[in-house]
Coordinates of N, CA, C and O and ligand atoms in Angstrom, one line a residue:
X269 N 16.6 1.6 2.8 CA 17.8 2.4 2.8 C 17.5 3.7 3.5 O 16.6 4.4 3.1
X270 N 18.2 4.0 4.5 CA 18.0 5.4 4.7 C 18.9 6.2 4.5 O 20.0 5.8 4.8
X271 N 18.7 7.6 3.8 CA 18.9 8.6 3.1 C 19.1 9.8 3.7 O 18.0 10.4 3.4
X272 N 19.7 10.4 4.3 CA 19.6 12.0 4.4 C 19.1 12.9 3.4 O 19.4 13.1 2.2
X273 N 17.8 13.8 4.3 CA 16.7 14.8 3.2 C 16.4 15.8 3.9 O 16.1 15.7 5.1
X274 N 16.5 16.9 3.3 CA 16.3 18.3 3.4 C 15.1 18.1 4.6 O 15.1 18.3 5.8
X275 N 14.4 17.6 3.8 CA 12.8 17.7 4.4 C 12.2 16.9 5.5 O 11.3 17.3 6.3
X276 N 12.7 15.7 5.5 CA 12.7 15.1 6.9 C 14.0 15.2 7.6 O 14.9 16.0 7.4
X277 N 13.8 13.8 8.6 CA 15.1 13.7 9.2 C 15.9 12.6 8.0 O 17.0 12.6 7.5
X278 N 15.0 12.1 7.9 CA 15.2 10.9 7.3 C 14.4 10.4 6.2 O 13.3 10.7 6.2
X279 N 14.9 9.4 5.1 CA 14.1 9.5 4.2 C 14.3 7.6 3.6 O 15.3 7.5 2.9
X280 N 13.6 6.6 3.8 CA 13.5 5.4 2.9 C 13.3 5.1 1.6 O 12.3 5.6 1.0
X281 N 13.9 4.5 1.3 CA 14.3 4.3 -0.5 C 13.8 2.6 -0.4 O 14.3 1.7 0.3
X282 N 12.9 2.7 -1.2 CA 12.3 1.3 -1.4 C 12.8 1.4 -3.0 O 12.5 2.2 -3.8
X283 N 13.8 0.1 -3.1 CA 14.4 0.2 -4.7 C 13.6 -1.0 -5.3 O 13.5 -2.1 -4.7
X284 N 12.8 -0.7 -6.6 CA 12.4 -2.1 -7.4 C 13.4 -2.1 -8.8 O 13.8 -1.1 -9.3
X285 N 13.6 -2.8 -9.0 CA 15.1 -2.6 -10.0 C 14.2 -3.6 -11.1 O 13.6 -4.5 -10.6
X286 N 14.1 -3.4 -12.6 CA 13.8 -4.2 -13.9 C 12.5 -4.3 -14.1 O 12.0 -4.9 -15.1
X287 N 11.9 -3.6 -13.2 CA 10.3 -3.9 -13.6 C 9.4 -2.7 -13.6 O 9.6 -2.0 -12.5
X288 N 8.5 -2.2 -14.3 CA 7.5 -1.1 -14.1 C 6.5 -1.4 -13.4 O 5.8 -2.4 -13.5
X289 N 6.1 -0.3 -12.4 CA 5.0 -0.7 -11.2 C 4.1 -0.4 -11.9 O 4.3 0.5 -12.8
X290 N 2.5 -1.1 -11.7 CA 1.7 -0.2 -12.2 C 1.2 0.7 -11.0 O 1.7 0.7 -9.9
X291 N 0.5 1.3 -11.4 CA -0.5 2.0 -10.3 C -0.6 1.9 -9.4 O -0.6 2.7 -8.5
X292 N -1.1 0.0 -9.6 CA -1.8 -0.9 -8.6 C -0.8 -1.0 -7.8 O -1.0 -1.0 -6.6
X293 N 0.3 -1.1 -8.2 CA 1.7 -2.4 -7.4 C 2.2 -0.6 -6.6 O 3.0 -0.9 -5.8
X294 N 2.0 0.8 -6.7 CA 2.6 1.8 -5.9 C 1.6 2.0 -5.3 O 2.0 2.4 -4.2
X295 N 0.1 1.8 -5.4 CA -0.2 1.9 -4.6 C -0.4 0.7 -3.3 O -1.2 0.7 -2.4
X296 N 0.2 0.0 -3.6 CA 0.2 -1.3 -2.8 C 1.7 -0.5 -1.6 O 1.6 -0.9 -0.4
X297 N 2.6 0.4 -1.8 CA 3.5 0.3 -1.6 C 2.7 1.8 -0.3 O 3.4 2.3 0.6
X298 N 1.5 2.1 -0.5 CA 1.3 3.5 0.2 C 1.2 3.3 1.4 O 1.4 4.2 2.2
X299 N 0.5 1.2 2.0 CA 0.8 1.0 2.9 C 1.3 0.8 3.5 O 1.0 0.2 4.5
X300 N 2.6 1.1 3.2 CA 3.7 1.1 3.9 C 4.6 2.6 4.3 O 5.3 2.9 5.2
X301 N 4.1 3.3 2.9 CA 5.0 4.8 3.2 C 3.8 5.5 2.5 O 3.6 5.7 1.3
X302 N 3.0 5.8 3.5 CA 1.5 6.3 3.1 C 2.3 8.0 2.5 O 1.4 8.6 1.9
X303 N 3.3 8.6 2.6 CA 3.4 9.9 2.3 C 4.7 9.8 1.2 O 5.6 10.6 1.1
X304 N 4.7 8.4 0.2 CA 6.1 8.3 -0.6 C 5.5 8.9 -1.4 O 4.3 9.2 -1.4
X305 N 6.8 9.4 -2.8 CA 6.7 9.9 -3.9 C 7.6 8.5 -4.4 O 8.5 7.9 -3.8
X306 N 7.0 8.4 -5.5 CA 7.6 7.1 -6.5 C 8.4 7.6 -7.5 O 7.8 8.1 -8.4
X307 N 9.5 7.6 -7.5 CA 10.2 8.1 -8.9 C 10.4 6.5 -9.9 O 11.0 5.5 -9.6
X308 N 9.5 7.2 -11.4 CA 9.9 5.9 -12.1 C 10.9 6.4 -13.1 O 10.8 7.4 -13.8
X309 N 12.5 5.4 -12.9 CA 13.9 5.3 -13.9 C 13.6 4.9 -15.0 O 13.3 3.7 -15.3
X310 N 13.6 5.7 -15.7 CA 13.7 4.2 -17.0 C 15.4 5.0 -17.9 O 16.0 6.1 -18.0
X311 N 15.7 3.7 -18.2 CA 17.0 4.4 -19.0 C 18.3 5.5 -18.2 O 19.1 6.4 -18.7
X312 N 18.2 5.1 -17.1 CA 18.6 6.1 -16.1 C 18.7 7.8 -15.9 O 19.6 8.5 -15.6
X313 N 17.1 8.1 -16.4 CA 16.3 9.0 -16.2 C 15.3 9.3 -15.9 O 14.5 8.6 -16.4
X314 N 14.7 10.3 -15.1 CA 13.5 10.2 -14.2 C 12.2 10.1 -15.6 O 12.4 10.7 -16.7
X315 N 11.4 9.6 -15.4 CA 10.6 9.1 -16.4 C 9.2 9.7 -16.0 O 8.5 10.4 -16.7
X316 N 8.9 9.3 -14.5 CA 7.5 10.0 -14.2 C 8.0 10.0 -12.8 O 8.9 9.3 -12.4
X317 N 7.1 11.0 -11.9 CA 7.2 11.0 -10.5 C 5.7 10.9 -10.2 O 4.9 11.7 -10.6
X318 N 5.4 9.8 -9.3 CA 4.3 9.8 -9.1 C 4.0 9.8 -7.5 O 4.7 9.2 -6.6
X319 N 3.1 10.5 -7.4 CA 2.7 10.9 -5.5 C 1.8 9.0 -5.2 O 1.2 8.3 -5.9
X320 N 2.0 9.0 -4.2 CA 1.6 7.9 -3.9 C 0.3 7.6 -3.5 O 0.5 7.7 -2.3
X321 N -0.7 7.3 -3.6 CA -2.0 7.2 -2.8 C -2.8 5.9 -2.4 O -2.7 4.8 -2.8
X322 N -3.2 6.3 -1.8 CA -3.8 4.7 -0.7 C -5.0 4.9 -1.6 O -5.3 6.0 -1.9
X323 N -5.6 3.8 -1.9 CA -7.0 3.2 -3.0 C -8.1 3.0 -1.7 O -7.8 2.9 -0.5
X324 N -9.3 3.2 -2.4 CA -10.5 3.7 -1.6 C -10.7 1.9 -1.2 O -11.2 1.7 -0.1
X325 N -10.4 1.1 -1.7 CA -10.4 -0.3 -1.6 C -9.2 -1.0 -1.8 O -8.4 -0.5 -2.7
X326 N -8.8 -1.9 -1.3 CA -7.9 -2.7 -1.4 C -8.3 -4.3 -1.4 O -8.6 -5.0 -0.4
X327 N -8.4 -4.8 -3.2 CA -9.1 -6.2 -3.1 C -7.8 -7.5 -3.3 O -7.0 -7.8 -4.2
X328 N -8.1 -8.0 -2.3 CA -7.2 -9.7 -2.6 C -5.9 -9.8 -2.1 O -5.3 -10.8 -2.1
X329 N -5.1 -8.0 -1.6 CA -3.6 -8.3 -1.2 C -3.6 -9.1 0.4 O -3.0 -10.1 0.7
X330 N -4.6 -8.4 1.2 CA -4.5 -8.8 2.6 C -5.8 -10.0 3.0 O -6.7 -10.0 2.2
X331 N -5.7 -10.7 3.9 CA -6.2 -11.6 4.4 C -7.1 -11.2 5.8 O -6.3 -11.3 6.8
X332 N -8.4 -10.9 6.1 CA -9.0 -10.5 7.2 C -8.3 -11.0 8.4 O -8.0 -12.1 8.1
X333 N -7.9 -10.8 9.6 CA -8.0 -11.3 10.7 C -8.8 -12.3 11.4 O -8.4 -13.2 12.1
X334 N -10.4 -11.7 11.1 CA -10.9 -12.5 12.1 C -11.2 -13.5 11.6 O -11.5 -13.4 10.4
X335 N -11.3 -14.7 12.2 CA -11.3 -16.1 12.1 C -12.4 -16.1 11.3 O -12.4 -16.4 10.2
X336 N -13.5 -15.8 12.0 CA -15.4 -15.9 11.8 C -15.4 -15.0 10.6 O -16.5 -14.9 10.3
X337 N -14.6 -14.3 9.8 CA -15.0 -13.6 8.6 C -14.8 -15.2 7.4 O -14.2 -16.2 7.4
X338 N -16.0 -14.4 6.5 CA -16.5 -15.2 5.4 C -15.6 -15.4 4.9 O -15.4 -16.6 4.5
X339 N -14.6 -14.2 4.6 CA -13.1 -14.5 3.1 C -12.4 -15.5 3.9 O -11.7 -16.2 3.2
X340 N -12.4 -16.0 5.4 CA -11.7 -17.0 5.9 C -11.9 -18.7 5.3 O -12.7 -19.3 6.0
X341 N -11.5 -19.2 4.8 CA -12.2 -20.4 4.6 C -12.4 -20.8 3.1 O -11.7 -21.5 2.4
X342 N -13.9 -19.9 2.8 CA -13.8 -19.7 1.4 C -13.4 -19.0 0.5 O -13.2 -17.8 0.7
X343 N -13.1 -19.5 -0.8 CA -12.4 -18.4 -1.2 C -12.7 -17.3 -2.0 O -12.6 -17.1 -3.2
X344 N -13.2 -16.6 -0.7 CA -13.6 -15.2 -1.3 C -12.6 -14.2 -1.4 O -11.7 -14.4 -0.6
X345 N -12.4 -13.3 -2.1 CA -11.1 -12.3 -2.7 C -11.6 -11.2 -1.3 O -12.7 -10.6 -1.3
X346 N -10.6 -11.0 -0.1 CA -10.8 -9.8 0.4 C -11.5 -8.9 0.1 O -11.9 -9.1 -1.1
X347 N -12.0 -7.3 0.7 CA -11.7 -6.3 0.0 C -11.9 -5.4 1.4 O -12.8 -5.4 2.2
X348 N -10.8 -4.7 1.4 CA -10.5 -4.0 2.8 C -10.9 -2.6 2.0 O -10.5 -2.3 0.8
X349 N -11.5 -1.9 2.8 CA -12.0 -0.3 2.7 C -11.4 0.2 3.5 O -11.2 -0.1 4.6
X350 N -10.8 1.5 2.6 CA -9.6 2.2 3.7 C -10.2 3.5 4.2 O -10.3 4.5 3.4
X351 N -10.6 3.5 5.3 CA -12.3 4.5 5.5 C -11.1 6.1 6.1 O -11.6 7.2 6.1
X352 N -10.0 5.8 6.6 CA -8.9 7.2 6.9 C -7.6 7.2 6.2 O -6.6 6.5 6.6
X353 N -7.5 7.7 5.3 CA -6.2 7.9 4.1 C -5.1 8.3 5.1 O -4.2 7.5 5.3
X354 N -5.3 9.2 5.7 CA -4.2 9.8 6.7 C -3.6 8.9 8.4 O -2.5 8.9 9.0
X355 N -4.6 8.4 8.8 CA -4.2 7.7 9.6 C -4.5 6.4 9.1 O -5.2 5.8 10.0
X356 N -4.4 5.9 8.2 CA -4.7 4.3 7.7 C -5.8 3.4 8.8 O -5.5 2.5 9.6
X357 N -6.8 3.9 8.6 CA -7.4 2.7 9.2 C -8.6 2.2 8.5 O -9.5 2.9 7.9
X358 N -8.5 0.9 8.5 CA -9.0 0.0 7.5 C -10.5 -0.7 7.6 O -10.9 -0.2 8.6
X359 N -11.1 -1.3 7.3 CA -12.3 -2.1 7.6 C -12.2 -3.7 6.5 O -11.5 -4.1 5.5
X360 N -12.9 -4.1 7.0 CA -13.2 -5.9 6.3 C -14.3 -5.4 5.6 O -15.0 -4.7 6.4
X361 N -14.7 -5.3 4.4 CA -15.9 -4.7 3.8 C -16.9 -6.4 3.9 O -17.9 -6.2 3.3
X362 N -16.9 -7.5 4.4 CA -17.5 -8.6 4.9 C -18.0 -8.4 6.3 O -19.1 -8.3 6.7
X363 N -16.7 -8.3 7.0 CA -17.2 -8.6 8.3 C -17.7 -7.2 9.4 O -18.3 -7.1 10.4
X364 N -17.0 -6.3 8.5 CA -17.3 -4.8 9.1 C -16.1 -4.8 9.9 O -15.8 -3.6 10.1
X365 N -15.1 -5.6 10.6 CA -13.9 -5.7 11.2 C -13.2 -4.1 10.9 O -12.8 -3.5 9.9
X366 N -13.1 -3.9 11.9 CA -12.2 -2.2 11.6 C -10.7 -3.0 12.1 O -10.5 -3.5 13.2
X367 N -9.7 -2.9 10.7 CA -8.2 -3.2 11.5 C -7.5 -2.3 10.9 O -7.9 -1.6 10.0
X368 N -6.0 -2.3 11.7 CA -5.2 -1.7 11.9 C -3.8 -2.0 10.8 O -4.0 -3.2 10.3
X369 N -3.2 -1.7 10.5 CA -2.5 -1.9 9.1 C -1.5 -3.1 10.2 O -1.6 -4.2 9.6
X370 N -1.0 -3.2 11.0 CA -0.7 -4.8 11.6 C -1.3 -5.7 11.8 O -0.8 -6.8 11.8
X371 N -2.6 -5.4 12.1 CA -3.4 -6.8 11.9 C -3.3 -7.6 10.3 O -3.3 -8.8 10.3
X372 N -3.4 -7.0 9.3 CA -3.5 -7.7 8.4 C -2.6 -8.2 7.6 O -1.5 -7.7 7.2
X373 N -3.1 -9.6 7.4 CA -2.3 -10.7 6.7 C -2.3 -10.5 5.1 O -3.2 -10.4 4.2
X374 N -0.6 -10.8 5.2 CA -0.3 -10.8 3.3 C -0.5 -12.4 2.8 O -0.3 -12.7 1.6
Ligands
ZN238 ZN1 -13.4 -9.8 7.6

C-alpha cells in the first residue's frame, strides 16, 4: 500500500493481520524494506514499535544461486552472511558466492 509521509515521498504498508511476528519473521521483512519501522497492533493499539534490522546471518529462508554450491542438492540449511547492512549485500557462507538480494531464491 502506498501511503503519503511527512518524511518520504512515499511510504509502504506491509499489513500482517492475526498473527504476532517474532523478531525472526520482521527481520525477514528488512529484506525487503531494509529502513521499515514495524508497528505491533494488538487490541487496536500500538503495542510495540520496533525498528527493523537485517541479522548478521540469515539461515534456511533463501536458497544459494549457484548450482555448484553444497546447500544445492543436499540438504544443507543455507546460511547467507549479510557482510553490508546498508547496501544489502550478501555472501553464501558455503560457497563464498557474494549475491545480490535478487539473486536469491525463496
Ligand atoms: Zn552457496
Amino acid at each position: 500500500m502506498n501511503v503519503p509521509s511527512n518524511k518520504f515521498e512515499k511510504k509502504d504498508i506491509i499489513k500482517v493481520e492475526n498473527r504476532y511476528l517474532e523478531t525472526d519473521e520482521t527481520n525477514k521483512l528488512s529484506l525487503i524494506a531494509p529502513h521499515a519501522t514495524i508497528n505491533i497492533i494488538k487490541d487496536y493499539k500500538l503495542a510495540e514499535k520496533r525498528k527493523i534490522q537485517l541479522p548478521d546471518f540469515i539461515t534456511g529462508i533463501f536458497k544459494c544461486p549457484n548450482l555448484r554450491c553444497v546447500t544445492i542438492g543436499e540438504n544443507i540449511k543455507s546460511v547467507i552472511e549479510v557482510i553490508d547492512k546498508e547496501k544489502i549485500i550478501l555472501k553464501c557462507k558455503y560457497c563464498g558466492r557474494i549475491l545480490s538480494i535478487d539473486e536469491l531464491i525463496f
